[in-house]
């Protein structure tokens, strides 16, 4: 086993705002050597000013991913902690979302995450220690009309976590999922902007208007069950530092309750609740 340096190195993706930004700050305060990444390092100047190392990273680009991992590994020969946070929400009815947009959603939320895991694992395995923390979502455990593609990526992350956790445990590596509910970030505006605009003649026009309204209401700052990015960051620090971390952490009231409810009620009851929440044919 290699001798680790005095500081454990944490590579964090998607740190330009929201959960990733708060996580980089929290890990730095917890004593990690944080390598904060974003597609443009100018967007994370606040983290550089704090004392974090910064690096460019586009998770959909293999060369960029390799370069960022190499930069982080130069300190101790391996990365102790990888936090996969980069991601966004593609919303809209499944029928209307262009396949290229669906592919891009999976490129960022799933394939990018897999690639980073693949790149850090050899170093972690050689060191005999490491942790991978994947920022998933309660969306990975539930279904909701209008967000099927986004939820599909989070269901995929849950499946990957479950497999990878068992595959690498023998090498001293932990894989941990963080599953927030609604969080006060700019996620809602990005999600609403991603809904395909197919005009008033679309059979989903009313549904999409209801989806926009519901999405903004659900993620309204100060709303019921809406967490702050710092809440998620604190849970990442816990997962990164606990002697025996849990396999997954549900964060926020909505995440905890929706996870339980979705596992209990029949599909017919769940579907009826979703149709009431986001009506298809009548204005909300």
mmCIF file of N, CA and C in Angstrom, residues 82-131:
data_model
loop_
_atom_site.group_PDB
_atom_site.id
_atom_site.type_symbol
_atom_site.label_atom_id
_atom_site.label_comp_id
_atom_site.label_asym_id
_atom_site.label_seq_id
_atom_site.Cartn_x
_atom_site.Cartn_y
_atom_site.Cartn_z
ATOM 1 N N UNK A 82 -13.339 10.882 -5.053
ATOM 2 C CA UNK A 82 -13.945 11.423 -6.266
ATOM 3 C C UNK A 82 -15.394 11.750 -5.956
ATOM 4 N N UNK A 83 -15.791 12.983 -6.231
ATOM 5 C CA UNK A 83 -17.192 13.377 -6.090
ATOM 6 C C UNK A 83 -17.722 13.712 -7.482
ATOM 7 N N UNK A 84 -18.602 12.876 -7.982
ATOM 8 C CA UNK A 84 -19.216 13.098 -9.294
ATOM 9 C C UNK A 84 -20.494 13.909 -9.101
ATOM 10 N N UNK A 85 -20.409 15.207 -9.407
ATOM 11 C CA UNK A 85 -21.583 16.069 -9.255
ATOM 12 C C UNK A 85 -22.088 16.625 -10.587
ATOM 13 N N UNK A 86 -21.242 16.691 -11.599
ATOM 14 C CA UNK A 86 -21.631 17.310 -12.863
ATOM 15 C C UNK A 86 -22.906 16.667 -13.405
ATOM 16 N N UNK A 87 -23.874 17.494 -13.751
ATOM 17 C CA UNK A 87 -25.118 16.969 -14.283
ATOM 18 C C UNK A 87 -26.149 18.072 -14.451
ATOM 19 N N UNK A 88 -27.228 17.746 -15.133
ATOM 20 C CA UNK A 88 -28.332 18.698 -15.329
ATOM 21 C C UNK A 88 -29.593 17.904 -15.617
ATOM 22 N N UNK A 89 -30.738 18.582 -15.724
ATOM 23 C CA UNK A 89 -32.000 17.908 -15.956
ATOM 24 C C UNK A 89 -32.591 18.220 -17.316
ATOM 25 N N UNK A 90 -32.792 17.189 -18.124
ATOM 26 C CA UNK A 90 -33.509 17.316 -19.398
ATOM 27 C C UNK A 90 -34.967 16.959 -19.141
ATOM 28 N N UNK A 91 -35.847 17.944 -19.294
ATOM 29 C CA UNK A 91 -37.264 17.734 -19.022
ATOM 30 C C UNK A 91 -38.070 17.772 -20.311
ATOM 31 N N UNK A 92 -39.314 17.317 -20.216
ATOM 32 C CA UNK A 92 -40.226 17.324 -21.342
ATOM 33 C C UNK A 92 -40.818 15.946 -21.581
ATOM 34 N N UNK A 93 -41.917 15.865 -22.371
ATOM 35 C CA UNK A 93 -42.505 14.563 -22.693
ATOM 36 C C UNK A 93 -41.553 13.737 -23.543
ATOM 37 N N UNK A 94 -41.464 12.456 -23.254
ATOM 38 C CA UNK A 94 -40.506 11.580 -23.925
ATOM 39 C C UNK A 94 -40.653 11.645 -25.447
ATOM 40 N N UNK A 95 -41.885 11.709 -25.924
ATOM 41 C CA UNK A 95 -42.128 11.707 -27.367
ATOM 42 C C UNK A 95 -41.484 12.885 -28.080
ATOM 43 N N UNK A 96 -41.373 14.019 -27.407
ATOM 44 C CA UNK A 96 -40.949 15.248 -28.079
ATOM 45 C C UNK A 96 -39.470 15.592 -27.912
ATOM 46 N N UNK A 97 -38.757 14.898 -27.053
ATOM 47 C CA UNK A 97 -37.353 15.250 -26.832
ATOM 48 C C UNK A 97 -36.491 14.636 -27.942
ATOM 49 N N UNK A 98 -35.736 15.452 -28.673
ATOM 50 C CA UNK A 98 -34.884 14.916 -29.742
ATOM 51 C C UNK A 98 -33.877 13.908 -29.184
ATOM 52 N N UNK A 99 -33.604 12.864 -29.951
ATOM 53 C CA UNK A 99 -32.687 11.825 -29.498
ATOM 54 C C UNK A 99 -31.297 12.376 -29.193
ATOM 55 N N UNK A 100 -30.861 13.377 -29.944
ATOM 56 C CA UNK A 100 -29.542 13.963 -29.667
ATOM 57 C C UNK A 100 -29.511 14.595 -28.279
ATOM 58 N N UNK A 101 -30.624 15.209 -27.867
ATOM 59 C CA UNK A 101 -30.698 15.797 -26.527
ATOM 60 C C UNK A 101 -30.709 14.706 -25.457
ATOM 61 N N UNK A 102 -31.364 13.602 -25.763
ATOM 62 C CA UNK A 102 -31.380 12.477 -24.814
ATOM 63 C C UNK A 102 -29.979 11.886 -24.678
ATOM 64 N N UNK A 103 -29.297 11.744 -25.794
ATOM 65 C CA UNK A 103 -27.922 11.227 -25.750
ATOM 66 C C UNK A 103 -27.013 12.144 -24.931
ATOM 67 N N UNK A 104 -27.183 13.456 -25.112
ATOM 68 C CA UNK A 104 -26.348 14.403 -24.367
ATOM 69 C C UNK A 104 -26.627 14.307 -22.869
ATOM 70 N N UNK A 105 -27.906 14.099 -22.495
ATOM 71 C CA UNK A 105 -28.244 13.936 -21.092
ATOM 72 C C UNK A 105 -27.516 12.749 -20.483
ATOM 73 N N UNK A 106 -27.483 11.647 -21.211
ATOM 74 C CA UNK A 106 -26.772 10.465 -20.722
ATOM 75 C C UNK A 106 -25.256 10.653 -20.776
ATOM 76 N N UNK A 107 -24.758 11.378 -21.766
ATOM 77 C CA UNK A 107 -23.318 11.641 -21.852
ATOM 78 C C UNK A 107 -22.826 12.348 -20.587
ATOM 79 N N UNK A 108 -23.573 13.342 -20.133
ATOM 80 C CA UNK A 108 -23.157 14.122 -18.961
ATOM 81 C C UNK A 108 -23.440 13.368 -17.669
ATOM 82 N N UNK A 109 -24.701 12.933 -17.495
ATOM 83 C CA UNK A 109 -25.129 12.397 -16.202
ATOM 84 C C UNK A 109 -24.678 10.967 -15.930
ATOM 85 N N UNK A 110 -24.441 10.197 -16.996
ATOM 86 C CA UNK A 110 -24.115 8.777 -16.806
ATOM 87 C C UNK A 110 -22.724 8.431 -17.335
ATOM 88 N N UNK A 111 -22.504 8.641 -18.629
ATOM 89 C CA UNK A 111 -21.229 8.226 -19.215
ATOM 90 C C UNK A 111 -20.057 9.027 -18.659
ATOM 91 N N UNK A 112 -20.268 10.312 -18.400
ATOM 92 C CA UNK A 112 -19.210 11.117 -17.788
ATOM 93 C C UNK A 112 -18.843 10.597 -16.411
ATOM 94 N N UNK A 113 -19.871 10.244 -15.636
ATOM 95 C CA UNK A 113 -19.651 9.692 -14.296
ATOM 96 C C UNK A 113 -18.888 8.370 -14.376
ATOM 97 N N UNK A 114 -19.297 7.505 -15.299
ATOM 98 C CA UNK A 114 -18.615 6.218 -15.455
ATOM 99 C C UNK A 114 -17.142 6.423 -15.823
ATOM 100 N N UNK A 115 -16.910 7.336 -16.768
ATOM 101 C CA UNK A 115 -15.539 7.567 -17.230
ATOM 102 C C UNK A 115 -14.641 8.036 -16.089
ATOM 103 N N UNK A 116 -15.135 8.957 -15.264
ATOM 104 C CA UNK A 116 -14.316 9.430 -14.139
ATOM 105 C C UNK A 116 -14.033 8.297 -13.165
ATOM 106 N N UNK A 117 -15.027 7.442 -12.916
ATOM 107 C CA UNK A 117 -14.803 6.291 -12.043
ATOM 108 C C UNK A 117 -13.717 5.383 -12.624
ATOM 109 N N UNK A 118 -13.807 5.110 -13.916
ATOM 110 C CA UNK A 118 -12.819 4.244 -14.558
ATOM 111 C C UNK A 118 -11.407 4.814 -14.460
ATOM 112 N N UNK A 119 -11.297 6.129 -14.548
ATOM 113 C CA UNK A 119 -9.976 6.759 -14.544
ATOM 114 C C UNK A 119 -9.340 6.808 -13.162
ATOM 115 N N UNK A 120 -10.153 6.970 -12.104
ATOM 116 C CA UNK A 120 -9.565 7.079 -10.765
ATOM 117 C C UNK A 120 -9.346 5.719 -10.109
ATOM 118 N N UNK A 121 -10.058 4.694 -10.558
ATOM 119 C CA UNK A 121 -10.000 3.400 -9.871
ATOM 120 C C UNK A 121 -8.624 2.735 -9.885
ATOM 121 N N UNK A 122 -7.856 2.762 -10.976
ATOM 122 C CA UNK A 122 -6.532 2.124 -10.919
ATOM 123 C C UNK A 122 -5.643 2.700 -9.819
ATOM 124 N N UNK A 123 -5.622 4.019 -9.674
ATOM 125 C CA UNK A 123 -4.813 4.639 -8.627
ATOM 126 C C UNK A 123 -5.316 4.298 -7.243
ATOM 127 N N UNK A 124 -6.633 4.316 -7.062
ATOM 128 C CA UNK A 124 -7.208 3.950 -5.764
ATOM 129 C C UNK A 124 -6.890 2.502 -5.421
ATOM 130 N N UNK A 125 -7.003 1.647 -6.412
ATOM 131 C CA UNK A 125 -6.744 0.226 -6.174
ATOM 132 C C UNK A 125 -5.291 -0.021 -5.800
ATOM 133 N N UNK A 126 -4.389 0.674 -6.464
ATOM 134 C CA UNK A 126 -2.960 0.522 -6.148
ATOM 135 C C UNK A 126 -2.661 1.040 -4.747
ATOM 136 N N UNK A 127 -3.343 2.122 -4.369
ATOM 137 C CA UNK A 127 -3.142 2.680 -3.028
ATOM 138 C C UNK A 127 -3.822 1.845 -1.954
ATOM 139 N N UNK A 128 -4.816 1.071 -2.355
ATOM 140 C CA UNK A 128 -5.541 0.240 -1.394
ATOM 141 C C UNK A 128 -6.566 0.996 -0.606
ATOM 142 N N UNK A 129 -6.938 2.189 -1.090
ATOM 143 C CA UNK A 129 -7.912 3.004 -0.378
ATOM 144 C C UNK A 129 -8.507 4.037 -1.329
ATOM 145 N N UNK A 130 -9.757 4.395 -1.079
ATOM 146 C CA UNK A 130 -10.396 5.430 -1.882
ATOM 147 C C UNK A 130 -11.900 5.426 -1.682
ATOM 148 N N UNK A 131 -12.500 6.538 -2.027
ATOM 149 C CA UNK A 131 -13.963 6.638 -1.954
ATOM 150 C C UNK A 131 -14.493 7.362 -3.192
#
